[in-house]
Coordinates of C-alpha atoms in Angstrom, one line a residue:
M2 CA -66.3 49.2 -97.6
R3 CA -68.6 48.4 -94.7
I4 CA -68.4 44.9 -93.1
M5 CA -70.7 43.6 -90.4
Y6 CA -69.9 40.6 -88.2
I7 CA -72.6 38.7 -86.3
L8 CA -71.5 36.7 -83.2
R9 CA -73.4 35.0 -80.5
S10 CA -71.1 36.7 -78.0
F11 CA -67.7 38.2 -77.7
A12 CA -67.1 37.3 -74.1
V13 CA -64.9 34.1 -74.0
K14 CA -61.1 34.3 -74.4
A15 CA -61.0 31.6 -77.0
G16 CA -59.5 31.1 -80.5
T17 CA -62.5 32.1 -82.5
E18 CA -63.0 35.3 -80.6
R19 CA -59.3 36.2 -80.8
V20 CA -59.0 35.7 -84.5
I21 CA -62.2 37.6 -85.3
S22 CA -61.0 40.5 -83.2
D23 CA -57.7 40.4 -85.0
K24 CA -59.4 40.5 -88.3
M25 CA -61.8 43.3 -87.4
N26 CA -59.0 45.4 -86.0
Y27 CA -56.8 44.8 -89.0
L28 CA -59.5 45.8 -91.4
S29 CA -60.5 48.8 -89.3
D30 CA -56.9 50.0 -89.3
R31 CA -56.9 49.9 -93.1
G32 CA -60.0 52.0 -93.7
Y33 CA -62.8 49.4 -93.6
D34 CA -66.0 50.5 -91.7
I35 CA -66.4 47.6 -89.3
S36 CA -69.5 46.8 -87.1
M37 CA -70.2 43.9 -84.8
V38 CA -73.5 42.5 -83.6
T39 CA -73.9 40.2 -80.7
Y40 CA -77.0 38.7 -79.1
E41 CA -75.9 36.7 -76.1
Q42 CA -73.2 39.0 -74.7
G43 CA -75.2 40.3 -71.8
S44 CA -73.2 42.5 -69.4
H45 CA -69.9 40.6 -70.0
P46 CA -66.9 42.7 -71.1
H47 CA -65.4 42.1 -74.5
A48 CA -62.8 39.2 -74.5
F49 CA -60.3 41.1 -76.5
P50 CA -59.6 44.8 -77.3
L51 CA -61.4 46.4 -80.3
N52 CA -60.5 49.5 -82.2
H53 CA -62.6 52.5 -81.1
S54 CA -63.8 53.0 -84.6
I55 CA -65.6 49.6 -84.6
H56 CA -69.4 50.1 -84.1
Y57 CA -70.9 47.7 -81.6
H58 CA -74.6 46.6 -81.4
H59 CA -76.0 44.2 -78.8
I60 CA -79.4 42.5 -79.2
N61 CA -80.6 41.0 -75.9
A62 CA -81.6 37.6 -77.1
P63 CA -80.0 35.0 -74.8
F64 CA -81.2 31.8 -76.5
F65 CA -79.0 29.7 -74.2
T66 CA -81.3 30.4 -71.3
L67 CA -84.2 28.6 -73.0
S68 CA -83.0 25.2 -71.9
K69 CA -84.3 25.8 -68.3
Y70 CA -87.9 26.0 -69.4
P71 CA -90.4 23.1 -70.2
L72 CA -90.9 22.4 -73.9
W73 CA -94.2 24.4 -74.3
K74 CA -92.7 27.5 -72.7
R75 CA -89.5 27.1 -74.5
V76 CA -91.3 27.2 -77.9
L77 CA -93.1 30.4 -76.9
K78 CA -90.0 32.1 -75.6
M79 CA -88.0 31.0 -78.7
R80 CA -90.5 32.8 -80.9
G81 CA -90.2 36.0 -78.9
M82 CA -86.4 35.9 -78.9
R83 CA -86.3 35.3 -82.6
R84 CA -88.6 38.3 -83.1
R85 CA -86.3 40.4 -80.9
F86 CA -83.2 39.3 -82.8
R87 CA -84.9 39.9 -86.2
E88 CA -85.9 43.5 -85.2
G89 CA -82.6 44.3 -83.6
F90 CA -80.6 42.9 -86.5
Q91 CA -82.6 44.9 -89.0
Q92 CA -82.1 48.1 -86.9
A93 CA -78.3 47.5 -87.0
I94 CA -78.4 47.0 -90.7
D95 CA -80.4 50.1 -91.3
K96 CA -77.9 52.1 -89.3
E97 CA -74.7 50.6 -90.6
Q98 CA -75.7 49.9 -94.3
P99 CA -73.1 47.1 -94.7
D100 CA -71.8 45.9 -98.0
V101 CA -70.9 42.5 -96.6
I102 CA -72.6 40.6 -93.7
I103 CA -70.5 37.8 -92.1
A104 CA -72.2 35.2 -89.9
T105 CA -70.5 32.2 -88.4
T106 CA -71.7 28.6 -88.1
Y107 CA -72.2 29.1 -84.4
S108 CA -75.4 31.0 -85.3
M109 CA -77.0 28.2 -87.4
K110 CA -80.4 28.6 -85.9
L111 CA -80.6 32.2 -87.0
L112 CA -79.3 31.9 -90.6
D113 CA -82.8 32.2 -92.0
I114 CA -83.2 35.6 -90.4
V115 CA -79.8 36.7 -91.7
L116 CA -80.9 35.7 -95.2
K117 CA -84.3 37.4 -95.0
A118 CA -83.0 40.7 -93.6
K119 CA -83.8 43.7 -95.9
T120 CA -80.4 44.6 -97.2
G121 CA -78.4 44.7 -100.5
A122 CA -75.3 43.3 -98.7
C123 CA -73.6 40.1 -99.7
R124 CA -73.9 37.4 -97.1
L125 CA -70.9 35.3 -96.1
L126 CA -70.7 32.4 -93.8
E127 CA -67.5 31.6 -91.8
S128 CA -66.9 28.1 -90.6
H129 CA -64.7 27.8 -87.5
V130 CA -65.4 24.1 -86.8
A131 CA -65.4 21.0 -89.0
C132 CA -68.5 20.7 -91.2
F133 CA -69.5 17.3 -89.9
T134 CA -69.8 18.6 -86.4
I135 CA -72.3 21.2 -87.5
R136 CA -74.8 18.5 -88.2
K137 CA -77.4 17.7 -85.5
T138 CA -77.1 14.1 -86.6
Y139 CA -73.5 14.3 -85.2
D140 CA -74.9 15.4 -81.8
Y141 CA -77.3 12.4 -81.8
R142 CA -75.1 9.9 -83.5
H143 CA -75.6 7.4 -80.6
H144 CA -79.4 7.9 -80.6
P145 CA -81.1 6.2 -83.7
L146 CA -84.6 7.7 -83.1
M147 CA -83.4 11.3 -82.5
R148 CA -80.9 10.9 -85.3
R149 CA -83.9 10.7 -87.8
V150 CA -85.4 13.9 -86.4
A151 CA -82.0 15.6 -86.5
A152 CA -81.6 14.6 -90.1
L153 CA -84.7 16.7 -91.0
Y154 CA -83.2 19.7 -89.1
D155 CA -79.9 19.3 -91.0
K156 CA -81.7 19.2 -94.4
V157 CA -83.3 22.6 -93.7
A158 CA -80.1 24.1 -92.3
F159 CA -78.0 23.1 -95.2
M160 CA -80.6 24.4 -97.7
R161 CA -80.1 27.8 -96.0
I162 CA -76.4 27.6 -96.4
K163 CA -76.7 27.2 -100.1
K164 CA -78.3 30.6 -100.3
F165 CA -75.2 32.4 -98.9
D166 CA -73.0 34.1 -101.4
C167 CA -69.9 32.4 -100.1
V168 CA -68.8 30.0 -97.4
V169 CA -65.2 30.5 -96.0
T170 CA -63.5 27.5 -94.5
L171 CA -60.1 27.1 -92.9
T172 CA -58.8 24.0 -94.5
E173 CA -59.0 22.2 -97.9
G174 CA -60.4 19.1 -96.2
D175 CA -63.3 21.0 -94.7
A176 CA -63.8 22.9 -98.0
H177 CA -64.5 19.5 -99.6
D178 CA -67.2 18.8 -97.1
W179 CA -68.8 22.3 -97.4
G180 CA -68.6 22.0 -101.2
L181 CA -71.5 19.5 -101.0
H182 CA -73.7 22.3 -99.7
S183 CA -72.4 25.5 -101.4
K184 CA -71.3 26.3 -104.9
N185 CA -68.9 29.0 -103.7
V186 CA -66.4 27.8 -101.0
V187 CA -63.2 29.6 -100.3
V188 CA -60.3 28.5 -98.1
I189 CA -58.7 31.2 -96.0
P190 CA -56.8 30.0 -92.9
N191 CA -56.7 32.1 -89.8
P192 CA -53.8 34.6 -89.3
V193 CA -51.5 34.3 -86.4
T194 CA -52.2 37.0 -83.8
A195 CA -48.5 38.1 -83.8
Y196 CA -45.2 36.9 -85.1
P197 CA -42.5 37.7 -82.6
E198 CA -39.4 39.5 -84.0
T199 CA -37.2 37.4 -81.7
V200 CA -37.7 34.2 -79.7
L201 CA -36.1 32.9 -76.6
P202 CA -33.8 29.9 -76.8
H203 CA -35.7 26.7 -76.2
D204 CA -32.8 24.8 -74.7
G205 CA -35.0 22.3 -72.7
S206 CA -34.2 23.9 -69.3
G207 CA -37.8 24.6 -68.7
R208 CA -38.9 21.0 -69.2
R209 CA -42.4 22.3 -70.0
I210 CA -45.0 21.1 -72.4
I211 CA -47.8 23.7 -73.2
C212 CA -51.4 23.1 -74.3
V213 CA -54.1 25.8 -74.8
G214 CA -57.8 25.5 -75.4
R215 CA -61.3 25.2 -74.0
L216 CA -61.7 22.5 -71.5
N217 CA -64.3 20.4 -73.3
E218 CA -64.8 17.1 -75.1
Q219 CA -63.6 18.5 -78.5
K220 CA -60.1 19.5 -77.2
G221 CA -59.4 16.0 -75.9
F222 CA -57.4 17.0 -72.8
D223 CA -58.6 13.8 -71.2
M224 CA -56.6 11.9 -73.8
L225 CA -53.6 14.2 -73.2
I226 CA -53.6 13.4 -69.5
E227 CA -53.8 9.6 -70.3
A228 CA -50.9 10.0 -72.8
F229 CA -48.7 11.8 -70.4
S230 CA -49.4 9.3 -67.6
L231 CA -48.0 6.6 -69.9
I232 CA -44.6 8.3 -70.0
S233 CA -44.5 10.3 -66.8
E234 CA -42.1 7.9 -65.1
K235 CA -39.6 8.2 -68.0
C236 CA -39.5 12.0 -67.9
R237 CA -39.8 12.8 -64.2
D238 CA -38.5 16.4 -64.5
W239 CA -41.0 17.4 -67.2
H240 CA -44.4 18.9 -66.7
V241 CA -47.5 20.0 -68.7
V242 CA -49.3 23.3 -68.4
I243 CA -52.9 23.6 -69.8
F244 CA -54.3 27.1 -70.3
G245 CA -58.1 27.1 -70.5
T246 CA -61.5 27.0 -68.8
G247 CA -64.6 25.0 -69.5
E248 CA -67.2 22.5 -68.5
D249 CA -64.8 19.6 -68.2
E250 CA -62.4 21.2 -65.7
H251 CA -63.7 19.1 -62.7
M252 CA -63.4 15.9 -64.7
L253 CA -59.9 16.7 -65.9
R254 CA -58.7 17.6 -62.4
G255 CA -60.1 14.2 -61.3
K256 CA -58.1 12.4 -64.0
I257 CA -55.0 14.3 -62.9
H258 CA -55.6 13.1 -59.3
Q259 CA -56.4 9.6 -60.4
H260 CA -53.0 9.3 -62.1
Q261 CA -51.2 11.1 -59.2
L262 CA -50.0 13.8 -61.5
E263 CA -50.7 16.8 -59.4
G264 CA -47.8 19.2 -59.9
R265 CA -46.9 17.5 -63.1
I266 CA -50.0 18.6 -65.1
N267 CA -51.3 22.0 -64.1
I268 CA -54.5 23.7 -65.4
Q269 CA -54.3 27.5 -65.4
R270 CA -56.8 30.2 -66.5
P271 CA -56.4 31.7 -70.0
T272 CA -54.0 34.6 -70.2
D273 CA -53.6 37.6 -72.5
L274 CA -49.9 36.9 -72.5
I275 CA -50.0 33.5 -74.1
Y276 CA -47.0 34.3 -76.4
D277 CA -44.9 34.7 -73.2
E278 CA -46.0 31.2 -72.2
Y279 CA -45.1 29.7 -75.5
M280 CA -41.6 31.2 -75.1
K281 CA -41.2 29.4 -71.8
S282 CA -42.1 26.0 -73.2
E283 CA -40.2 23.4 -75.2
F284 CA -43.1 22.1 -77.4
Y285 CA -46.8 22.2 -77.8
V286 CA -49.3 19.3 -77.8
L287 CA -52.7 19.4 -79.5
S288 CA -55.0 16.5 -78.5
S289 CA -58.2 17.6 -80.2
R290 CA -60.7 15.0 -81.4
Y291 CA -61.6 17.4 -84.3
E292 CA -61.0 21.0 -85.3
G293 CA -62.0 23.7 -87.7
Y294 CA -58.4 24.9 -87.7
P295 CA -56.2 25.0 -84.6
L296 CA -54.8 28.5 -84.5
V297 CA -52.8 27.7 -81.5
L298 CA -50.5 25.5 -83.6
N299 CA -49.4 28.5 -85.8
E300 CA -49.1 30.7 -82.7
A301 CA -46.8 28.2 -81.0
M302 CA -44.8 27.6 -84.1
S303 CA -44.3 31.4 -84.6
C304 CA -42.5 31.3 -81.2
G305 CA -40.1 28.7 -82.4
I306 CA -41.5 25.6 -80.7
P307 CA -42.5 22.4 -82.6
C308 CA -45.9 20.7 -82.1
V309 CA -47.2 17.2 -81.5
A310 CA -50.8 16.7 -82.6
F311 CA -53.4 14.1 -83.5
R312 CA -54.0 13.9 -87.2
C313 CA -57.6 14.9 -86.7
N314 CA -60.1 16.4 -89.1
Y315 CA -59.1 19.1 -89.8
G316 CA -56.0 21.3 -89.6
P317 CA -53.0 19.7 -87.9
A318 CA -51.8 18.1 -91.1
D319 CA -52.1 21.5 -92.8
A320 CA -49.8 23.2 -90.3
I321 CA -47.4 20.4 -89.4
S322 CA -45.1 18.7 -91.8
H323 CA -44.5 15.4 -90.0
G324 CA -40.8 15.0 -89.0
V325 CA -39.9 18.4 -90.2
N326 CA -41.5 21.0 -87.9
G327 CA -43.5 18.6 -85.6
L328 CA -45.0 15.2 -85.2
L329 CA -48.4 13.8 -86.1
A330 CA -50.0 10.9 -84.2
E331 CA -52.7 8.6 -85.4
N332 CA -56.0 10.3 -84.6
G333 CA -57.4 9.2 -81.2
N334 CA -54.4 6.8 -80.6
I335 CA -53.3 7.7 -77.0
E336 CA -50.4 5.3 -77.1
D337 CA -49.1 6.9 -80.3
L338 CA -49.5 10.4 -78.9
S339 CA -47.5 9.5 -75.8
Q340 CA -44.7 8.0 -77.9
K341 CA -44.5 11.1 -80.1
M342 CA -44.4 13.3 -76.9
L343 CA -41.6 11.0 -75.5
W344 CA -39.6 11.2 -78.7
M345 CA -39.8 15.0 -78.6
I346 CA -38.5 15.0 -75.0
E347 CA -35.7 12.5 -75.7
H348 CA -34.4 14.2 -78.8
P349 CA -33.4 17.8 -77.9
T350 CA -31.2 18.5 -80.9
E351 CA -33.9 17.4 -83.4
R352 CA -36.6 19.2 -81.3
L353 CA -34.6 22.5 -81.6
A354 CA -34.2 22.0 -85.4
M355 CA -38.0 21.3 -85.7
G356 CA -38.6 24.5 -83.7
R357 CA -36.6 26.6 -86.2
E358 CA -38.5 25.0 -89.1
A359 CA -41.8 25.6 -87.3
R360 CA -41.1 29.3 -86.9
E361 CA -40.3 29.6 -90.6
A362 CA -43.5 27.7 -91.6
A363 CA -45.6 30.0 -89.5
R364 CA -44.8 32.9 -91.8
R365 CA -47.4 31.6 -94.2
Y366 CA -50.0 32.8 -91.7
L367 CA -48.8 36.4 -91.2
P368 CA -51.7 38.8 -91.0
S369 CA -50.4 40.7 -94.1
V370 CA -50.6 37.4 -96.1
I371 CA -53.9 36.1 -94.9
M372 CA -55.8 39.4 -94.8
E373 CA -54.9 40.2 -98.4
R374 CA -56.9 37.0 -99.3
W375 CA -59.8 38.5 -97.4
N376 CA -59.4 41.8 -99.3
Q377 CA -59.5 40.0 -102.6
L378 CA -62.6 38.1 -101.5
F379 CA -64.5 41.2 -100.4
R380 CA -63.7 42.9 -103.7
K381 CA -64.9 39.9 -105.7
L382 CA -68.2 39.7 -103.7
T383 CA -69.0 43.3 -103.9
Q384 CA -68.1 43.6 -107.5
G385 CA -70.1 40.5 -108.5
E386 CA -67.1 38.4 -109.6
A387 CA -67.4 35.7 -107.0

């Protein structure tokens, strides 16, 4: 079977890129003919290794560059780039002859071209973020006039989504929201990248809390810093390590300085050896304002460490059983998050027990389990059963 993935780029070491590379490699290893199309990659290297058998096509259509132009010029250049993408995409289809084409919600502006391409392939849409954040009305939620204009954009965008053969979401909560726009919604969580055969003993000697993610508004690291500042005097020998890069790095470092937490909260660049970093940590904290599904929770849990997270939409409540393998704080409540972190610090015996439960719960997300659900979906789509 031939599967084609369409991505804006494959350059950032982030959760979506990692899980898509894992899926492509898994399918390629099992006889699928996999191809990948990007259009904003430029000369950047691939974020994660791909099997040599995966066919790669790049269309030079960097839409993100349009923002630097005045409106009239932006419109003209947008038309040219869309034409370039349409032609390059059709050429890739003609060469690969895919049975299934998979686009993500990060390419919303190009879904009409994906739908109109000349191909007999089934078209599938993957959602990696919460449905409500896809809406332009969410972006302009504080601007009443622009919100009206954005509502028209959303109406057109979601009409396109209805034409896809299937929408795949990561959680049941998000599936409910997408179900308002598609008759065929399937829930398939992300698989863990790996499940270590053995884990190191998390005896608390490291006194380290780990966090991973893009340094942006969504991930809520500003709230994490505030939460840790509330308890820092009660756990003087503990520290936080954040692995990530992003547009909020300067602001976050400023907050760390403001609370005089230099050396207690450290921001480090992403690493390919993140599992080694989980092993060195005592528990994980997820401070996101919203999620599609936080893969990092399952990764951390597979290494035998429990997690503390906001009960945000969507994902943390799917992965964490409160009081069993981790703790859930009220969404956006910084005081509650700080108290959950402090409880985890002050209860080492319970923390270790939660870590053991977390590792067992992560088995639900083994690649062999999750990818079999993708196999079944592909068969249903191509055999007309979906």
